[in-house]
mmCIF file with all atom_site columns, C-alpha atoms in Angstrom:
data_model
loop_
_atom_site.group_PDB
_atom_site.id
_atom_site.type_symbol
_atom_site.label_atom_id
_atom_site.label_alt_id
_atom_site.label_comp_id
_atom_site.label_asym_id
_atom_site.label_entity_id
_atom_site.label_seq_id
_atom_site.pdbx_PDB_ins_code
_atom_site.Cartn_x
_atom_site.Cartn_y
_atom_site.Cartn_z
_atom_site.occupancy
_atom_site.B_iso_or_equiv
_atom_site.pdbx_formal_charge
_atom_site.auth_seq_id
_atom_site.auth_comp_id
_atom_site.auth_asym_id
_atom_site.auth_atom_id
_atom_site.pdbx_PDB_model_num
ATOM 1   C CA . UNK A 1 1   ? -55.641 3.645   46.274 1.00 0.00 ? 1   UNK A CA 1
ATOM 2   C CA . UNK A 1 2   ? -55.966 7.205   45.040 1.00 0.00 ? 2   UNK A CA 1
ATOM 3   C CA . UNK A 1 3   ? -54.378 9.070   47.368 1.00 0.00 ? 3   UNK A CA 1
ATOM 4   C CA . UNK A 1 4   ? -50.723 6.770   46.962 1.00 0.00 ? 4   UNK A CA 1
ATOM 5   C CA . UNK A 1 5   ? -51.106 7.029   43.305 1.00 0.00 ? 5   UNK A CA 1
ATOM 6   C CA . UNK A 1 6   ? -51.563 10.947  43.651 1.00 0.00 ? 6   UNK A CA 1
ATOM 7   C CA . UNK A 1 7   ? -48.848 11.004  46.256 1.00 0.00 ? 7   UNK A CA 1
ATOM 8   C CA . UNK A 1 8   ? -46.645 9.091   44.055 1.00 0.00 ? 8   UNK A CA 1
ATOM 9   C CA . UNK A 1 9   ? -47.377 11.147  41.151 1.00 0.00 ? 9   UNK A CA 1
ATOM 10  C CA . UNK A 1 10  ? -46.457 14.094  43.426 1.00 0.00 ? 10  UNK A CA 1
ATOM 11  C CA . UNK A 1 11  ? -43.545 12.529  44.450 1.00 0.00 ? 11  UNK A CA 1
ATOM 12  C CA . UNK A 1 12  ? -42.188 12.004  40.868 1.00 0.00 ? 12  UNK A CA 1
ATOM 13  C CA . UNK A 1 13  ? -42.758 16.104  40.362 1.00 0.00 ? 13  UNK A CA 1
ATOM 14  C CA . UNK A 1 14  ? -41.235 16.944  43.808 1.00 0.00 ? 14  UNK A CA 1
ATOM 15  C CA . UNK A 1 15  ? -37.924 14.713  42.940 1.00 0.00 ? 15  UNK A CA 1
ATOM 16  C CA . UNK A 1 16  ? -37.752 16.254  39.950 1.00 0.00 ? 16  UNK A CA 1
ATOM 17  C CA . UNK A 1 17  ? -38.237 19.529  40.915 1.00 0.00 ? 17  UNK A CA 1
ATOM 18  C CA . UNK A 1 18  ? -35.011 18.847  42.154 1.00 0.00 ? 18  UNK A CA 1
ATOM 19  C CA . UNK A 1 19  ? -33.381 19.583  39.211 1.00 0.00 ? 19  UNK A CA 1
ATOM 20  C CA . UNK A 1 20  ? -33.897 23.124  39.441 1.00 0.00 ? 20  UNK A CA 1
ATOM 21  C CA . UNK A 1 21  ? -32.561 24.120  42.127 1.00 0.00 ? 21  UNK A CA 1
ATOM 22  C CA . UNK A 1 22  ? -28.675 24.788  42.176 1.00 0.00 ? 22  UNK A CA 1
ATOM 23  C CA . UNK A 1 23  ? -26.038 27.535  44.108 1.00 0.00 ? 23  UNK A CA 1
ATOM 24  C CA . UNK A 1 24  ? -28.118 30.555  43.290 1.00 0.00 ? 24  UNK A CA 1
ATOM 25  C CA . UNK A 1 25  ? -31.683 29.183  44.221 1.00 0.00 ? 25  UNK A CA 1
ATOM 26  C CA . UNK A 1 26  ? -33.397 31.682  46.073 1.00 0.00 ? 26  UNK A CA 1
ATOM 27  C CA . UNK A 1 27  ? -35.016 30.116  50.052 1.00 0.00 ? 27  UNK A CA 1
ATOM 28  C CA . UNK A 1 28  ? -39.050 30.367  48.753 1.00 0.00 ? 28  UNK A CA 1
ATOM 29  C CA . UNK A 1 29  ? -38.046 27.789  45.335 1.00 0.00 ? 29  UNK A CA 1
ATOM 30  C CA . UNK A 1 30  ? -36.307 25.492  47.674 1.00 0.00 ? 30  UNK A CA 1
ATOM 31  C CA . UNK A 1 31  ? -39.332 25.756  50.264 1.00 0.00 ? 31  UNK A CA 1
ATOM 32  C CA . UNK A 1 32  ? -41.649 25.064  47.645 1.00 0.00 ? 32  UNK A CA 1
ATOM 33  C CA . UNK A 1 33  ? -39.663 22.139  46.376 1.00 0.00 ? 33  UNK A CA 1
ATOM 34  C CA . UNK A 1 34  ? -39.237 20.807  50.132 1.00 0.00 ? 34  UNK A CA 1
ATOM 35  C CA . UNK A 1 35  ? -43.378 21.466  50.693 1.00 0.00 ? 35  UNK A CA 1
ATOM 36  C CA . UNK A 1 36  ? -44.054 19.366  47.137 1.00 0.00 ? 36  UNK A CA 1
ATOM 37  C CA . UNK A 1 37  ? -42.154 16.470  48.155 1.00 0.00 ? 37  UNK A CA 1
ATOM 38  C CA . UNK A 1 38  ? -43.425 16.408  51.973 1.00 0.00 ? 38  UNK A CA 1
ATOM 39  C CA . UNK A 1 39  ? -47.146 16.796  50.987 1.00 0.00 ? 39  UNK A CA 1
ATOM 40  C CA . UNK A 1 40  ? -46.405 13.319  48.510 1.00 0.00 ? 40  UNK A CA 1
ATOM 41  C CA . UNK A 1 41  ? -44.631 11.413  51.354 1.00 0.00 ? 41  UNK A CA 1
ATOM 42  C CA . UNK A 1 42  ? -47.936 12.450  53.682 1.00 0.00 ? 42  UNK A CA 1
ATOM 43  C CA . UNK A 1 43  ? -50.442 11.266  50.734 1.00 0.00 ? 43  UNK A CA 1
ATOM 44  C CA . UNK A 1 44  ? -48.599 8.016   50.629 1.00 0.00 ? 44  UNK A CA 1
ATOM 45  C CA . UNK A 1 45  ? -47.935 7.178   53.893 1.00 0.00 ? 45  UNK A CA 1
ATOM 46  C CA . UNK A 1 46  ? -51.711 8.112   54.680 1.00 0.00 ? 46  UNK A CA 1
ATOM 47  C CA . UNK A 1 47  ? -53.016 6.109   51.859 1.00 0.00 ? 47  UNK A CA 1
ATOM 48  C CA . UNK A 1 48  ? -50.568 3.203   52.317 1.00 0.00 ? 48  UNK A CA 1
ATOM 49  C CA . UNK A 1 49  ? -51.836 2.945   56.393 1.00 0.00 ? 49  UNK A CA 1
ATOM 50  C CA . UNK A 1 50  ? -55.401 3.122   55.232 1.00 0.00 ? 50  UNK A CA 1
ATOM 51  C CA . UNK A 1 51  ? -55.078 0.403   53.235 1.00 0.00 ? 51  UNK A CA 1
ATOM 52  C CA . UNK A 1 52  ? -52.546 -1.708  55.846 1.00 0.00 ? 52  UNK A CA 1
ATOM 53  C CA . UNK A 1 53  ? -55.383 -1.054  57.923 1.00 0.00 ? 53  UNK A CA 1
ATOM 54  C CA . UNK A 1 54  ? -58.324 -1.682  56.013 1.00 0.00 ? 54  UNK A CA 1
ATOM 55  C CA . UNK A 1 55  ? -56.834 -5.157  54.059 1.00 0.00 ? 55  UNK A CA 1
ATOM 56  C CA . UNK A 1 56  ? -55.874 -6.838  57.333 1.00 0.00 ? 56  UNK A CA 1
ATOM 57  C CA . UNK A 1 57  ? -57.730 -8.573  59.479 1.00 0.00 ? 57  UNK A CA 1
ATOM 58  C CA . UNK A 1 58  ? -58.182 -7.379  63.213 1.00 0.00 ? 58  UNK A CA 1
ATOM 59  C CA . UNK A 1 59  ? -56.170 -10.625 64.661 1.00 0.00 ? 59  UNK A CA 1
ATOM 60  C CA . UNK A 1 60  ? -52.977 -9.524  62.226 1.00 0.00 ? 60  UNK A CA 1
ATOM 61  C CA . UNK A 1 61  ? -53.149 -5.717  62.754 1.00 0.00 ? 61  UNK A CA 1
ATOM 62  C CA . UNK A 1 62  ? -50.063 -5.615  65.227 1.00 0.00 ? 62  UNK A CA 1
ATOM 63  C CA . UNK A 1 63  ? -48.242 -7.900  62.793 1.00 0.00 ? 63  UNK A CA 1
ATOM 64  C CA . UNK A 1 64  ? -48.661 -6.163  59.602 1.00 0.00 ? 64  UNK A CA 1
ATOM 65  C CA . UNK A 1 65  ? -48.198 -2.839  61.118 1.00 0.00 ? 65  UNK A CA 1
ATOM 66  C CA . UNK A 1 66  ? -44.640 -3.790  62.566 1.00 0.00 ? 66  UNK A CA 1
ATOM 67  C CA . UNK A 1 67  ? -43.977 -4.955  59.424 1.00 0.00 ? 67  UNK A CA 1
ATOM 68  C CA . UNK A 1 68  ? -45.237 -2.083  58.249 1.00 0.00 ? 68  UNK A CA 1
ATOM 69  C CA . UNK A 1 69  ? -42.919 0.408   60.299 1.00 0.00 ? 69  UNK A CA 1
ATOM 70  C CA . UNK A 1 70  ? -39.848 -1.689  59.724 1.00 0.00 ? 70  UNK A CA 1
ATOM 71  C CA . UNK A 1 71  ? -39.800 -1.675  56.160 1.00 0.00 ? 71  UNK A CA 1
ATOM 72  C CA . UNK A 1 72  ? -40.421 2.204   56.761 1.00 0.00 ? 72  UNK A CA 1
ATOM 73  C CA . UNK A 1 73  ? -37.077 2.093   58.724 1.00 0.00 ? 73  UNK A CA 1
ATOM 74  C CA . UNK A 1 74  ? -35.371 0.110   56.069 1.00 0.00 ? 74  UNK A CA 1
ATOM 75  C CA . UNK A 1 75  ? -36.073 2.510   53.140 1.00 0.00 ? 75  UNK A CA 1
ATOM 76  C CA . UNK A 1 76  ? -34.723 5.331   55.426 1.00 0.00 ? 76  UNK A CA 1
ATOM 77  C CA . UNK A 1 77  ? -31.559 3.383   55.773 1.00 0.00 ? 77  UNK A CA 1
ATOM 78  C CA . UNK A 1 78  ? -31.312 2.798   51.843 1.00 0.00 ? 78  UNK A CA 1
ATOM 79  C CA . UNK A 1 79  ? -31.675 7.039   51.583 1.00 0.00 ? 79  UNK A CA 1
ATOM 80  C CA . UNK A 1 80  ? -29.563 8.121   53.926 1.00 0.00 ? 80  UNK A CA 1
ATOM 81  C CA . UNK A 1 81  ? -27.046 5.125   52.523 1.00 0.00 ? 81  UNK A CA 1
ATOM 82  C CA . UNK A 1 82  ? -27.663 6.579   48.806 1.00 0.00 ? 82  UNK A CA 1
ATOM 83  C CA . UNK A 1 83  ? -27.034 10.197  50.735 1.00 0.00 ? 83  UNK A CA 1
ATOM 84  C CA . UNK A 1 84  ? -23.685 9.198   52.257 1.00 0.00 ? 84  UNK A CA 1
ATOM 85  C CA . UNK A 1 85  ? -22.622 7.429   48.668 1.00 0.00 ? 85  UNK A CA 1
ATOM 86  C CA . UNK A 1 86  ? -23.051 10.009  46.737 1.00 0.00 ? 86  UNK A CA 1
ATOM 87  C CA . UNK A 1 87  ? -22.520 13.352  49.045 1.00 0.00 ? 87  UNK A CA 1
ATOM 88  C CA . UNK A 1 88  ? -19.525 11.576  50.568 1.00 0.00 ? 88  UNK A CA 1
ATOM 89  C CA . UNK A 1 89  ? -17.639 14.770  52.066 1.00 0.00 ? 89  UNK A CA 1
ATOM 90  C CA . UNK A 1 90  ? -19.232 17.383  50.613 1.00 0.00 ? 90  UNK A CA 1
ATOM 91  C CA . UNK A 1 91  ? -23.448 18.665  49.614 1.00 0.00 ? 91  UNK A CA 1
ATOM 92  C CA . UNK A 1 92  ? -23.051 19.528  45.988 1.00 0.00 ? 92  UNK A CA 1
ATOM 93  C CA . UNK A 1 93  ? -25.357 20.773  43.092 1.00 0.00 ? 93  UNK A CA 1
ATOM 94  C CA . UNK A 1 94  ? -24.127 17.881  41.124 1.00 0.00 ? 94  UNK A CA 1
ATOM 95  C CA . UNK A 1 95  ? -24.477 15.198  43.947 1.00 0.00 ? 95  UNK A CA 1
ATOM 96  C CA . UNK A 1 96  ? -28.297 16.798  44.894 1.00 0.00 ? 96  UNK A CA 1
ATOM 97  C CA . UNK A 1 97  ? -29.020 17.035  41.211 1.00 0.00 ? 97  UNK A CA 1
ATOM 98  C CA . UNK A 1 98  ? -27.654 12.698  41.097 1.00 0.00 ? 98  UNK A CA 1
ATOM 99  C CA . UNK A 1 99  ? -29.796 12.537  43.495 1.00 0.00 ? 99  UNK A CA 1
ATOM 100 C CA . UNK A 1 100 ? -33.138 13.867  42.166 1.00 0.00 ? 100 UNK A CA 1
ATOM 101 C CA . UNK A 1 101 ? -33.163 11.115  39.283 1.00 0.00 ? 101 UNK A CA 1
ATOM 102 C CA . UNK A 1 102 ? -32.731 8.069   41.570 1.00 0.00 ? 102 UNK A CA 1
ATOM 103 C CA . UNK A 1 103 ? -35.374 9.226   43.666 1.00 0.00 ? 103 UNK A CA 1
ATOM 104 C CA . UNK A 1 104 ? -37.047 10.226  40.417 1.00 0.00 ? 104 UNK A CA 1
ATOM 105 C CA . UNK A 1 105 ? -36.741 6.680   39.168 1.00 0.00 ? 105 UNK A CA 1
ATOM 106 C CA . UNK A 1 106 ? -37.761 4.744   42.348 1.00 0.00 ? 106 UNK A CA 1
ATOM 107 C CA . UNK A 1 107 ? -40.709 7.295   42.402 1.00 0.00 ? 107 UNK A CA 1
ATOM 108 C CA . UNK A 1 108 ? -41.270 6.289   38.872 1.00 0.00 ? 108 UNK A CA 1
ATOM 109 C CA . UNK A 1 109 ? -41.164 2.352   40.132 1.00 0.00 ? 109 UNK A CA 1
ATOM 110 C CA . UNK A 1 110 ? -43.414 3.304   42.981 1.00 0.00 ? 110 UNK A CA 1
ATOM 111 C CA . UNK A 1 111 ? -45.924 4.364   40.798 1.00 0.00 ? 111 UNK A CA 1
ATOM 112 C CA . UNK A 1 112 ? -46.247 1.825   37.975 1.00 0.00 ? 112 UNK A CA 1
ATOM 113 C CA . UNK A 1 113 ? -46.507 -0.790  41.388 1.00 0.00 ? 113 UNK A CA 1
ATOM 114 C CA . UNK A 1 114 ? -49.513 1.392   42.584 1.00 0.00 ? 114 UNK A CA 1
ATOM 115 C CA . UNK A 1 115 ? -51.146 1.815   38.937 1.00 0.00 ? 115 UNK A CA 1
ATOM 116 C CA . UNK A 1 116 ? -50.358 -2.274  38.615 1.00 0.00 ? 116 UNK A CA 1
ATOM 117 C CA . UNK A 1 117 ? -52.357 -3.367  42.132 1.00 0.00 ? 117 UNK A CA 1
ATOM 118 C CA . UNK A 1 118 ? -56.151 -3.909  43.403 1.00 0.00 ? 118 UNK A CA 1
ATOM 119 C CA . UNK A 1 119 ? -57.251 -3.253  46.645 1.00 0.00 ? 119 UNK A CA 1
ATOM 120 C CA . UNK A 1 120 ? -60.583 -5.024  46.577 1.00 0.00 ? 120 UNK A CA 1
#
């Protein structure tokens, strides 16, 4: 449980790192932004298999991780859905900054839903 409500927490910051960066962002801010949100997404998907893992019983493993993968494949859909939406032709400051709060938001969801459950 800790490590997807520290990843998520992580994940909020990353997203809204976002918000900084703009036309005239030097490479090392945008790495660091980049390494902020990719260390969250590791936290949670490593906490979120743990517990896929560790809450199922052997006989539904193979089920529960398909499911597991697909809805994985599903929320890269959404993104790169919300991507095309709201880049359309052309990567803007404006668009990446749109961007940053609906991720920031979902992250924000994410969270209160890992804060609200028990694994026991």
């Amino acid at each position: 449980r800790q490590p997807v409500i520290i990843g998520s927490i992580v994940l909020v910051a990353g997203t809204l790192l976002l918000l900084v960066l703009g036309p005239h962002t030097s490479v090392p801010i945008i790495l660091l932004v980049a390494a902020v949100i990719g260390i969250s997404n590791g936290m949670n998907n490593m906490g979120l298999s743990t517990a896929l893992y560790s809450h199922t019983k052997p006989e539904e493993t193979g089920v529960a991780s398909g499911l597991f993968q697909t809805f994985r494949s599903v929320g890269s859909i959404f993104s790169t859905s919300l991507l095309g939406l709201i880049f359309g032709g052309s990567v803007t400051t404006s668009g990446l900054h749109i961007i940053a709060v609906v991720t920031a938001v979902i992250s924000a969801c994410l969270l209160a839903v890992g804060c609200s459950r028990r694994l026991t």
